[in-house]
Coordinates of C-alpha atoms in Angstrom, one line a residue:
X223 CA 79.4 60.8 103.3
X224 CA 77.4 64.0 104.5
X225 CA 75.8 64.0 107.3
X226 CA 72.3 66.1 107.9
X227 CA 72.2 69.1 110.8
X228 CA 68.5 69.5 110.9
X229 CA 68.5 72.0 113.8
X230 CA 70.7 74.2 111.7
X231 CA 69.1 73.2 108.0
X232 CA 71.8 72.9 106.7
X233 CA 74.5 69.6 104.8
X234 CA 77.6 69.1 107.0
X235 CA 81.1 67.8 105.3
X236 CA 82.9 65.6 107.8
X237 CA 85.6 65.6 105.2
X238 CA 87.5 68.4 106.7
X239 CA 88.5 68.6 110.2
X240 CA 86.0 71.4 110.4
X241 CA 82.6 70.9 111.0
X242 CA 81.1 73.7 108.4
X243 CA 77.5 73.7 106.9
X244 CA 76.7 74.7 103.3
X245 CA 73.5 76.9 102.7
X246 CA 70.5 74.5 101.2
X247 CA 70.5 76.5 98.1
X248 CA 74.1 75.9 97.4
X249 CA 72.9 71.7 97.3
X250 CA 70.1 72.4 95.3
X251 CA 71.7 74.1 92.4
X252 CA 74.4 71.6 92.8
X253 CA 71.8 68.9 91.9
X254 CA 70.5 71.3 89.0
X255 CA 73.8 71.6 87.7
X256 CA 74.6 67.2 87.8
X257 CA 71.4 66.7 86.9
X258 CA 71.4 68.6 83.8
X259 CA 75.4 66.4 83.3
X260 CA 77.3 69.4 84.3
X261 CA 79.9 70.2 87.7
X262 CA 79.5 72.7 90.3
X263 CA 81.4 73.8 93.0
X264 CA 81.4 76.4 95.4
X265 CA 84.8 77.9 95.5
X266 CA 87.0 80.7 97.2
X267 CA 86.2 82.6 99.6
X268 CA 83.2 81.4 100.9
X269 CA 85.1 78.1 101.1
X270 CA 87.8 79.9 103.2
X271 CA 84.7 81.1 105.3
X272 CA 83.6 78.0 106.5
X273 CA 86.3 76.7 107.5
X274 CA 86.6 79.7 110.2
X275 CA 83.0 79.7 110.9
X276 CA 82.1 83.0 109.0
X277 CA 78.9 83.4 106.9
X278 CA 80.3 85.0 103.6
X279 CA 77.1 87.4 102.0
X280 CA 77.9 86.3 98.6
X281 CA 78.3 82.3 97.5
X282 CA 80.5 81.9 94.7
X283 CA 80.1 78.9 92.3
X284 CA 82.1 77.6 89.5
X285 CA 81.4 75.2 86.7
X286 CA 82.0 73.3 83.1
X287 CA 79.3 74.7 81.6
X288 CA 79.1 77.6 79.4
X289 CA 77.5 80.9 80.3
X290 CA 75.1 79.6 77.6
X291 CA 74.3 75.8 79.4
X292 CA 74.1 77.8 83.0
X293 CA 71.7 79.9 81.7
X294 CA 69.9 77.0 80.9
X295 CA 70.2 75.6 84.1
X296 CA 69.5 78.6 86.4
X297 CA 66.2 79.6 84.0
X298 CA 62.7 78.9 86.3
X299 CA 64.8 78.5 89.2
X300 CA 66.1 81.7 90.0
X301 CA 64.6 84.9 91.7
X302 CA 66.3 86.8 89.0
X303 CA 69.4 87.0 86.6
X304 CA 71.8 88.8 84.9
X305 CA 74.3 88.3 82.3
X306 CA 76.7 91.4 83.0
X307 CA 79.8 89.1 83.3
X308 CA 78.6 86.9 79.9
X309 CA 82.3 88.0 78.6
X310 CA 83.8 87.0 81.5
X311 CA 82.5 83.6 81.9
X312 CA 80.3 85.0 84.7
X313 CA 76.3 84.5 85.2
X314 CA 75.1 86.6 88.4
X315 CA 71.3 85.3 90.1
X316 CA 69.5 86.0 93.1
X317 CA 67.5 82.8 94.9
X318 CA 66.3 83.1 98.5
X319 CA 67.9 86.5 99.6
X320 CA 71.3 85.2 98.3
X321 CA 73.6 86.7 95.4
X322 CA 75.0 84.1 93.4
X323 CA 78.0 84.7 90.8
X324 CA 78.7 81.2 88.7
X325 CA 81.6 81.6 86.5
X326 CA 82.8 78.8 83.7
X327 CA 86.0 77.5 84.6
X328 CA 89.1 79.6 83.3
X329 CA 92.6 79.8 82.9
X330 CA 93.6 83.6 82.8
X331 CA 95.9 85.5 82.0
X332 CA 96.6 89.6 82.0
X333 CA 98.8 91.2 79.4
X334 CA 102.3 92.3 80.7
X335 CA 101.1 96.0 80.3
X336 CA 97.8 96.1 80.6
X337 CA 95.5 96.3 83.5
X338 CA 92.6 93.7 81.8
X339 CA 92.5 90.5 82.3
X340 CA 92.9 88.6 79.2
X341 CA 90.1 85.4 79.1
X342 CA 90.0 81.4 78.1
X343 CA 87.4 79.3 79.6
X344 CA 89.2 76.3 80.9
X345 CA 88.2 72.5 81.3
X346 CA 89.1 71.7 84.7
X347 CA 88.6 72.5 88.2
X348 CA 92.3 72.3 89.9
X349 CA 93.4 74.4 86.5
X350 CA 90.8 76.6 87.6
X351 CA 92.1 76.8 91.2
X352 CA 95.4 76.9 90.1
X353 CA 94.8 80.5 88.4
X354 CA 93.6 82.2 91.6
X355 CA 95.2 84.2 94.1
X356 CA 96.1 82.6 96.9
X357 CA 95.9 79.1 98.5
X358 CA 93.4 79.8 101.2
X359 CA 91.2 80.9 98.0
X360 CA 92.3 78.2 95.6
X361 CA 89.9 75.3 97.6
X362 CA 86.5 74.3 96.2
X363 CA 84.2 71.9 97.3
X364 CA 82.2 69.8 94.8
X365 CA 78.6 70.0 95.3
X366 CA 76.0 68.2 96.0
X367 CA 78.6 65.3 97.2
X368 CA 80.3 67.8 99.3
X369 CA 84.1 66.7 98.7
X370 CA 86.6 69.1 99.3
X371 CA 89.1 69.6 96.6
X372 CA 92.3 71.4 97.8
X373 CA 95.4 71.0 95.3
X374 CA 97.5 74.0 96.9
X375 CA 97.0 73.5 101.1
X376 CA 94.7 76.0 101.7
X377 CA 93.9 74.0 104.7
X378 CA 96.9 73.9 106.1
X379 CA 97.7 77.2 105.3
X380 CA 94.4 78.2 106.6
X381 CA 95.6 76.3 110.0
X382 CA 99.2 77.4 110.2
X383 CA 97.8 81.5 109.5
X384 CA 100.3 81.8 106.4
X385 CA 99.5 83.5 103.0
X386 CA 100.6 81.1 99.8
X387 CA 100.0 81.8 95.8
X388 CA 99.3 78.2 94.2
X389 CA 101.9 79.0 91.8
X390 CA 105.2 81.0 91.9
X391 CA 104.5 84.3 93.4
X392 CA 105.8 86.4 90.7
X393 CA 103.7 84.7 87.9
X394 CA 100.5 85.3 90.3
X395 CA 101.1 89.0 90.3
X396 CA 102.6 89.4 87.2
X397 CA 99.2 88.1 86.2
X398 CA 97.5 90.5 88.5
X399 CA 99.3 92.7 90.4
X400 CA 96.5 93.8 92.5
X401 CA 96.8 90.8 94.2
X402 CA 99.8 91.8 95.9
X403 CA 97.1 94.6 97.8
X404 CA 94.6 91.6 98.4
X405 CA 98.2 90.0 100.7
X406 CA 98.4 93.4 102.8
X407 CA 94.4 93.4 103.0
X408 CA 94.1 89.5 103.8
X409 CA 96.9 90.2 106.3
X410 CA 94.1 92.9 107.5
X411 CA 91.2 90.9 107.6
X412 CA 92.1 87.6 108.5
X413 CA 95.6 88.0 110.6
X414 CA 97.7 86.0 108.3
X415 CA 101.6 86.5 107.2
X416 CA 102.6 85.9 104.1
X417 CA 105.1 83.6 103.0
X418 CA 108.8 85.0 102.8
X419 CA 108.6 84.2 99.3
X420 CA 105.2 86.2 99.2
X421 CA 107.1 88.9 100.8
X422 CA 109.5 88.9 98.2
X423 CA 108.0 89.1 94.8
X424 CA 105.9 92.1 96.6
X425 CA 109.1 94.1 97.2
X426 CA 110.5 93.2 93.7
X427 CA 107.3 93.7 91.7
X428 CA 105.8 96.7 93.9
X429 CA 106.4 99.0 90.6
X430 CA 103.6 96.7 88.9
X431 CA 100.7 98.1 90.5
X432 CA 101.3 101.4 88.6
X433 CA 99.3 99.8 85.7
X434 CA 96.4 99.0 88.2
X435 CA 93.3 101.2 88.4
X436 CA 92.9 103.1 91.0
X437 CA 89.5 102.5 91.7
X438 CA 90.4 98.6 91.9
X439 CA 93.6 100.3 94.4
X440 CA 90.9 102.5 96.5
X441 CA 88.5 99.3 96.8
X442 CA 90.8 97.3 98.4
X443 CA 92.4 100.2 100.5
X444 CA 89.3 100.7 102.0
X445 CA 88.7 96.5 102.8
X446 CA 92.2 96.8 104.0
X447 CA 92.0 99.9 106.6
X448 CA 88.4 98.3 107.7
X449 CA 89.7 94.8 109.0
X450 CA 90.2 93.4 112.3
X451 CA 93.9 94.5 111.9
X452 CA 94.7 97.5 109.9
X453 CA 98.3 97.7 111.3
X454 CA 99.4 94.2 109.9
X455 CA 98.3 95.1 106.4
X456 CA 99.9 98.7 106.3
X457 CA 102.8 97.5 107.6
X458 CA 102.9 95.3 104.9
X459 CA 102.9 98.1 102.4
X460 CA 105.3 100.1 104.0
X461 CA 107.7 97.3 104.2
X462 CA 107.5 96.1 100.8
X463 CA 107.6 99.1 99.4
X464 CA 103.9 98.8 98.1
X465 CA 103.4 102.0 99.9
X466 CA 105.6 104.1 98.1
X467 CA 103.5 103.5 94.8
X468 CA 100.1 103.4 96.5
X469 CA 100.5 105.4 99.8
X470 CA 103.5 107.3 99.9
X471 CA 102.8 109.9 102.4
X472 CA 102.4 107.1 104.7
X473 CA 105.6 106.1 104.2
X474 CA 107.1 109.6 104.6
X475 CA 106.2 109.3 108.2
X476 CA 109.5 107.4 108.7
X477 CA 111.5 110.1 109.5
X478 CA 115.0 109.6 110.1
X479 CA 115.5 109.8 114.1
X480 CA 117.2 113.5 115.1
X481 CA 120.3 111.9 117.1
X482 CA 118.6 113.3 120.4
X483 CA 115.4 111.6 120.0
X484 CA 113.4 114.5 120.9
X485 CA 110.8 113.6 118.6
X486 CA 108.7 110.3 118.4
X487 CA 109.0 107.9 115.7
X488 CA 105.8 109.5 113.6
X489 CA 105.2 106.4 111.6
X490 CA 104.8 104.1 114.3
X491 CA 102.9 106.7 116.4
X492 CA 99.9 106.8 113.4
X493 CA 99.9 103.1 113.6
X494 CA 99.1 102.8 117.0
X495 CA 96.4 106.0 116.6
X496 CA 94.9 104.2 113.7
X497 CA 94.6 101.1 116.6
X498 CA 93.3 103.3 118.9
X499 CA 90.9 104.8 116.5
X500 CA 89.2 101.7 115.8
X501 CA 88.8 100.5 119.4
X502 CA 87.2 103.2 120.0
X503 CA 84.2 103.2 117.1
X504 CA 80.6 101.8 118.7
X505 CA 78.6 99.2 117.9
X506 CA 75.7 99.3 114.9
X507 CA 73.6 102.1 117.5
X508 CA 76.4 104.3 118.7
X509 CA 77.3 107.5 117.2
X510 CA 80.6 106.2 115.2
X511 CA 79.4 102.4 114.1
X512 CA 82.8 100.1 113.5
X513 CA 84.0 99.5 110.9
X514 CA 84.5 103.4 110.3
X515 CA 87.1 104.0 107.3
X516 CA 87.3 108.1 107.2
X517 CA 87.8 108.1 111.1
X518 CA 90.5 104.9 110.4
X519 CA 91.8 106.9 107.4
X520 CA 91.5 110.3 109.2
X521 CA 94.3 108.7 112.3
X522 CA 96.7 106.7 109.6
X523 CA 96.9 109.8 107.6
X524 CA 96.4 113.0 111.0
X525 CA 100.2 113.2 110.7
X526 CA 101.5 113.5 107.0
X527 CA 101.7 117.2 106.9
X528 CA 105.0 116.3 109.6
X529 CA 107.7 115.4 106.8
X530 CA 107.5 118.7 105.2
X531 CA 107.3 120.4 108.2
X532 CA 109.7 119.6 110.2
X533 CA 112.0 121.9 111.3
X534 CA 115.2 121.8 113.9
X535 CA 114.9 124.6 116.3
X536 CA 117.5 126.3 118.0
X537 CA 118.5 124.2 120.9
X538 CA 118.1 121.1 119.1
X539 CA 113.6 121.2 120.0
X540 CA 111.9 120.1 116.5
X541 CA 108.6 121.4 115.3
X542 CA 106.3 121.2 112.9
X543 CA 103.9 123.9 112.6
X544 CA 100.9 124.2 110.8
X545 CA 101.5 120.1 109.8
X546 CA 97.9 120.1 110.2
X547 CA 97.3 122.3 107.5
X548 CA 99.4 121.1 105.1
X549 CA 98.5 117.4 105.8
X550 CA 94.6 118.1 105.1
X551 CA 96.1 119.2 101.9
X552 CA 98.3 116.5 101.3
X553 CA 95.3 113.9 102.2
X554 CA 93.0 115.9 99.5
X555 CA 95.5 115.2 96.9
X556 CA 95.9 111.5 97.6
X557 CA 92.4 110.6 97.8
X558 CA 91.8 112.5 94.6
X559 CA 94.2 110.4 92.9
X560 CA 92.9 107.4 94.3
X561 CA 89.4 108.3 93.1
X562 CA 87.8 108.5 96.2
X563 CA 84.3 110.7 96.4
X564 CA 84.0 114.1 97.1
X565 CA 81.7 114.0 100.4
X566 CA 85.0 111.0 101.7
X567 CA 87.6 113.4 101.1
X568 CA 86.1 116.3 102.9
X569 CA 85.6 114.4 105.5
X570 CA 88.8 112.8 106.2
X571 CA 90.7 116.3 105.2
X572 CA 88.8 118.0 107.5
X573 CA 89.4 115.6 110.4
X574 CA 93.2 115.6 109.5
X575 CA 93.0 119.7 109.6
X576 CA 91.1 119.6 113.0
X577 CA 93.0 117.2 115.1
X578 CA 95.3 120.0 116.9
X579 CA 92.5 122.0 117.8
X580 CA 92.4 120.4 121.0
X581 CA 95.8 121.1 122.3
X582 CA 96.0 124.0 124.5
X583 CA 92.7 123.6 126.0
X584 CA 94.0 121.6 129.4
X585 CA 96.2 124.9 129.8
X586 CA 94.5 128.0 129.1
X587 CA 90.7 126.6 128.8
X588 CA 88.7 127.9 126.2
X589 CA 85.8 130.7 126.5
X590 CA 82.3 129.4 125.7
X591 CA 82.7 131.2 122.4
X592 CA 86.0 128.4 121.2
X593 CA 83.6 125.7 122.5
X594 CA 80.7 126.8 120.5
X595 CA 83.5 127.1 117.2
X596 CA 84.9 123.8 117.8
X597 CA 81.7 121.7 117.7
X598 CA 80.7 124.1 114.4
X599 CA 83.7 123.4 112.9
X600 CA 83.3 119.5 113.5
X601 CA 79.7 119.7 112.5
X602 CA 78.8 116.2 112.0
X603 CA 82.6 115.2 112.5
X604 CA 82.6 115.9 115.7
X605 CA 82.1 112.4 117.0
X606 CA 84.3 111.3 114.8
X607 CA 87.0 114.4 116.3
X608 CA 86.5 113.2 119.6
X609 CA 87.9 109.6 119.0
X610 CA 90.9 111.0 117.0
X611 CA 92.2 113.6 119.2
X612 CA 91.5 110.9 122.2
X613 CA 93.3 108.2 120.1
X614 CA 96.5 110.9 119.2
X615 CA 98.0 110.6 123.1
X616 CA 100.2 108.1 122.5
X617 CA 102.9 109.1 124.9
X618 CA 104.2 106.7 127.8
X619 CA 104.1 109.7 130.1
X620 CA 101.2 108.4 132.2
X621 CA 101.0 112.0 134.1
X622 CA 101.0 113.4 130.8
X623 CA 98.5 111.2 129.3
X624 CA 96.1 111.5 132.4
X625 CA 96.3 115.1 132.1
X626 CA 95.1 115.5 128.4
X627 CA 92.5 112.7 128.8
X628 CA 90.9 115.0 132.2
X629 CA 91.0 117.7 129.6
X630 CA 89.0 116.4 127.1
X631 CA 86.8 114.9 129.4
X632 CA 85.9 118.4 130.8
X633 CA 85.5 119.6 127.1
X634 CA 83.2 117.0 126.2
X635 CA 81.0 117.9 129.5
X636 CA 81.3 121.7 128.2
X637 CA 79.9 120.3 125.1
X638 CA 77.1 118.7 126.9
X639 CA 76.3 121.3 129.0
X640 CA 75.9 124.1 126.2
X641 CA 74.1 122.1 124.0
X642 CA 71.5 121.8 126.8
X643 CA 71.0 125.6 126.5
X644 CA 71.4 126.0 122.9
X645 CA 71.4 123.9 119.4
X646 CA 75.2 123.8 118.9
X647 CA 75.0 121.3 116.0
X648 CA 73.3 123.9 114.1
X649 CA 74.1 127.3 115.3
X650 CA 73.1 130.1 113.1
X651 CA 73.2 134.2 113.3
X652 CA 69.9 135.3 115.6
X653 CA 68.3 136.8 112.5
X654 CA 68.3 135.2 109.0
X655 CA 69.1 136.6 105.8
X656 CA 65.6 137.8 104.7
X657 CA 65.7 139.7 108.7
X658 CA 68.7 141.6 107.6
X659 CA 67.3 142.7 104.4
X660 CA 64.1 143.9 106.2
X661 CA 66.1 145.7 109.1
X662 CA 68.7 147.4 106.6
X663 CA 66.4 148.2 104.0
X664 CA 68.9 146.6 101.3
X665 CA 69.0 144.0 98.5
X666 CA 69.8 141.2 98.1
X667 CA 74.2 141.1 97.7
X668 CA 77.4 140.6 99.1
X669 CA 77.0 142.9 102.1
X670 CA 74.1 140.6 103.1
X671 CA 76.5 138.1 103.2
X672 CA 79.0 140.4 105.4
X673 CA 75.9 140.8 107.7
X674 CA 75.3 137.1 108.4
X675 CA 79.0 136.3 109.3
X676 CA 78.7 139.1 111.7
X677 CA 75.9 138.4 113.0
X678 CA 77.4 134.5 113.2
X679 CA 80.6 135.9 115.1
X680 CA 78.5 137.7 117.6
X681 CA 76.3 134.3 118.3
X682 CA 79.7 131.9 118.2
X683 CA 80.5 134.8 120.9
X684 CA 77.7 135.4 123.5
X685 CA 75.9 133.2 122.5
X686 CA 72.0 133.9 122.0
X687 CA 69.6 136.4 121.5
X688 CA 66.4 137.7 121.0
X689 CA 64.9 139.4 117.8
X690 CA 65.1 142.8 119.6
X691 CA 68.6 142.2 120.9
X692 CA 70.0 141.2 117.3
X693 CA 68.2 143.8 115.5
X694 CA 70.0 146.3 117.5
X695 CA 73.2 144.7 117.8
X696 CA 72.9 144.8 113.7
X697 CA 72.4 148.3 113.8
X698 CA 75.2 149.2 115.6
X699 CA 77.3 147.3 113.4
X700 CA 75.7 149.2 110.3
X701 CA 76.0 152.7 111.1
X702 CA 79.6 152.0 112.0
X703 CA 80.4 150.7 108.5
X704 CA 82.1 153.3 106.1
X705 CA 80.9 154.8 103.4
X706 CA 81.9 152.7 100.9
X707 CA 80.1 149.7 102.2
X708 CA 76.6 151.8 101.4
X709 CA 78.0 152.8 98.4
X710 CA 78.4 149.2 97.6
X711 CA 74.7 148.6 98.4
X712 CA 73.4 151.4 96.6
X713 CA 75.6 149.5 93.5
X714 CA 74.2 146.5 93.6
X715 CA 70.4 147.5 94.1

C-alpha cells in the first residue's frame, strides 16, 4: 500500500527499495484514466528518475486507450492540449506547469532501410516495455495504486550501473539504431556501462546509424557532450567504432605512436581537455554557465586539424603547424553535416582556430596592441578562450605546467587592466564611417572601408584618441595613398 508524505505533497511507493514520490498530478490523471475503465502508467525515464532521486521536467504516461478515449479523458481537465503525435499514438497536455506526453501502448517496429518508425498500437503493458530501449527505461509504475512493473531488471540494472536492451541487442537497434547513440549518451549522463553484449551489437551494427538523421544524431551528440561524464560516452564511440560513422575526426586523433614518443597520445589528451573544460564552466551567474556544449565541443574537437598535419621533422621532432587552421575548417564541415546552426558552428570553429593564440606569450610577452587583438578576436568567446587554452596544458611537467598557468594569469590581469582604461569588448576606429566621409570629402565606397581598417589598426595599436588626433592621423594616411586610390574615389562617386 502507499503511504502519504504530506510535508512533501506528494504519494510514496514502498514497493521499491527506494523511497521515491510521484507528483499529485501524475495520481490524479491516474484516477481519470481508471475511472473512465482505462490503465495508466507512468513509464521510462521519469521512472528511472526516481529511483535516483532526480525530478525529470517532462512525465511520461502510457495507456490502453486510444488517442481518441484519452482525448476524452484529458478534455476539462487539462491546461491545454495537442494532438501533434495523434499518428503516433501520442496525446501531448500541459496541467499545473507540467508537460505531459500519453502515448497508447505500442509494439514498433522500423523498416530495415528506413529511418521511420513503422506503428501498431499494442494491448499490453510489458509488450509495451518490452519495445523500448533499454532496461533502466523499460519500468513503469501503474497509477494510481502505485505498483511497479519491471519485466526486464531495470532495478537491478539501475543498482549494479549496467546498460541492458529488454530484448536481444541487435533486434533493439536494428529497430532503431539511434539507440546505440542513447548507450554512449546514457553512459554520459548517468555513469553506466553497457553490457558486453551491448558493446557488441554496437561494434557490429555501427554502419546502421548511416540511415539515421542527422538532426536525431546532433540531438543526442549534444545530450551526450553535456552530461556529467562526456569522456565515458565518447569513448564509447570511439571504441565501437560509432565514431567512425558519426565523429570520425575524433577518431583520427589516434595517431599511431612515432617509435620515440615525442609526441603525446592526441586522442587521450582531448579527452582529458574536454574534462577539464567542463570543470571549469560556472554556475547559472558566472560568465560560462555549465553545462556549456560549444566550449565542451570546442576542447573534444581543438585538436583535429593534428592528423593531417603532422609532419616528422628532421631529427625525429614532429609538428603540426597551422593544425589550428585546418581543424576550424575540419569542425565547420562536421557540424554542417550534422546540421548544427550557423551562430554554433562559428562559435566552436572559431574557438578551435583560436586556441594557439596563447602560446608564445610566457616567452616573448605581447605589446598592448596583441592584447587588445586577442580579446577582439574572442569577442564574446573570450570567456569561453580562457577555459580552453587553460584546460589544453595537459602535460605532467609540473614546472612546465606552472609556467604556462603564471602566464595566463598575467594575460588575464592585462586584460583587466586595459579594459579599465578602454572598452576592449567593443573597440572600434576613433572616428566612424560617416567621420571619414566628412574629413576626406568622399562617398560612400570601398576606400571607406580601407579607411576604417586603418583607422582600426592604428586603435588595436596605440590605443585611443581624440577627434583631433584621428582626424590627423587620417590625413596623413590619405595624402600618402597613390594616385590610383583617388582615382578610385573619383570612380565610384
Amino acid at each position: 500500500m502507499a503511504s502519504e508524505d504530506t510535508h512533501r505533497g506528494r504519494t510514496t511507493a514502498p514497493e521499491s527499495s527506494v523511497d521515491f514520490a510521484v507528483e499529485p498530478v501524475a495520481l490524479e490523471l491516474g484516477r481519470r484514466f481508471v475511472d473512465a475503465g482505462f490503465e495508466l502508467s507512468l513509464v521510462g525515464g521519469p521512472v528511472r528518475d526516481l529511483f535516483l532521486g532526480r525530478t525529470s521536467p517532462d512525465l511520461d504516461f502510457t495507456t490502453n486507450a486510444s488517442p481518441d478515449q484519452t482525448l476524452a479523458v484529458i478534455k476539462g481537465w487539462a491546461d491545454a492540449f495537442w494532438e501533434i503525435g495523434r499518428d503516433f499514438g501520442t496525446i501531448g497536455l500541459r496541467k499545473d506547469g507540467f508537460q505531459i506526453e500519453v502515448t497508447t501502448y505500442r509494439a514498433e517496429a522500423y523498416d530495415a532501410e528506413s529511418r521511420k518508425p513503422v506503428v501498431a498500437f499494442g494491448t499490453s503493458l510489458v509488450g509495451d516495455l518490452e519495445r523500448r530501449d533499454f532496461s533502466i527505461n523499460a519500468m513503469a509504475l501503474r497509477l494510481p495504486s502505485l505498483e511497479l512493473v519491471d519485466p526486464f531488471g531495470g532495478v537491478r540494472d539501475l543498482h549494479a550501473g549496467v546498460l541492458r536492451t529488454p530484448g536481444t541487442p541487435e533486434d533493439s537497434f536494428s529497430d532503431d539504431p539511434l539507440r546505440m547513440m542513447r548507450a554512449a549518451r546514457f553512459a554520459s549522463q548517468l555513469g553506466v556501462d553497457v553490457a558486453p553484449e551491448v558493446s557488441a551489437a554496437m561494434t557490429a551494427m555501427a554502419s546502421r546509424l548511416t540511415i539515421v538523421s542527422a538532426e536525431r544524431i546532433r540531438d543526442e551528440l549534444v545530450k551526450l557532450i553535456n552530461g556529467a561524464a562526456p569522456r565515458a560516452g565518447i569513448d564509447l564511440l570511439v571504441e565501437t567504432g560509432i565514431a567512425d560513422v558519426v565523429l570520425p575526426e575524433v577518431s583520427a586523433l589516434r595517431l599511431e605512436a612515432d617509435e620515440h614518443h615525442r609526441h603525446k597520445d592526441v586522442y587521450q589528451h582531448s579527452l582529458t581537455v574536454l574534462e577539464q573544460a567542463a570543470a571549469l564552466e560556472t554556475g547559472p551567474e558566472g560568465p560560462v554557465p555549465g553545462p556549456d556544449f560549444v566550449l565542451r565541443f570546442a576542447a573534444l574537437l581543438h585538436d583535429v586539424g593534428k592528423p593531417a598535419t603532422r609532419r616528422f621533422e628532421p631529427g625525429g621532432a614532429v609538428s603540426f603547424r597551422h593544425h589550428d587552421v585546418v581543424g576550424a575548417k575540419l569542425v565547420k564541415k562536421r557540424m554542417r553535416e550534422l546540421r548544427f546552426d550557423n551562430e554554433t558552428i562559428k562559435d566552436v570553429a572559431r574557438l578551435v582556430e583560436l586556441h594557439m593564440r596563447f602560446y608564445g606569450y610566457g616567452d616573448a610577452g605581447w605589446t598592448d596592441s596583441a592584447v587588445r587583438r586577442y580579446v577582439t578576436d574572442a569577442g564574446p568567446l573570450l570567456e569561453r578562450l580562457h577555459r580552453l587554452t587553460r584546460s589544453d596544458v595537459t602535460t605532467r611537467n609540473q614546472r612546465k605546467a606552472d609556467r604556462l598557468s603564471f602566464a595566463y594569469d598575467d594575460l588575464e590581469s592585462r586584460i583587466a587592466e586595459l579594459a579599465e582604461q578602454e572598452e576592449l569588448a567593443s573597440i572600434r576606429p576613433d572616428l566612424d564611417g560617416q567621420q571619414i566621409m566628412a574629413v576626406l570629402g568622399i562617398k560612400p565606397g570601398p576606400v571607406v572601408g580601407r579607411a576604417y581598417r586603418f583607422l582600426l589598426d592604428e586603435r588595436m595599436e596605440n590605443g585611443p584618441s581624440s577627434e583631433e588626433e584621428a582626424r590627423a592621423t587620417l590625413l596623413e594616411w590619405w595624402a600618402a595613398q597613390p594616385e590610383s586610390l583617388e582615382t578610385e574615389t573619383k570612380e565610384t562617386e
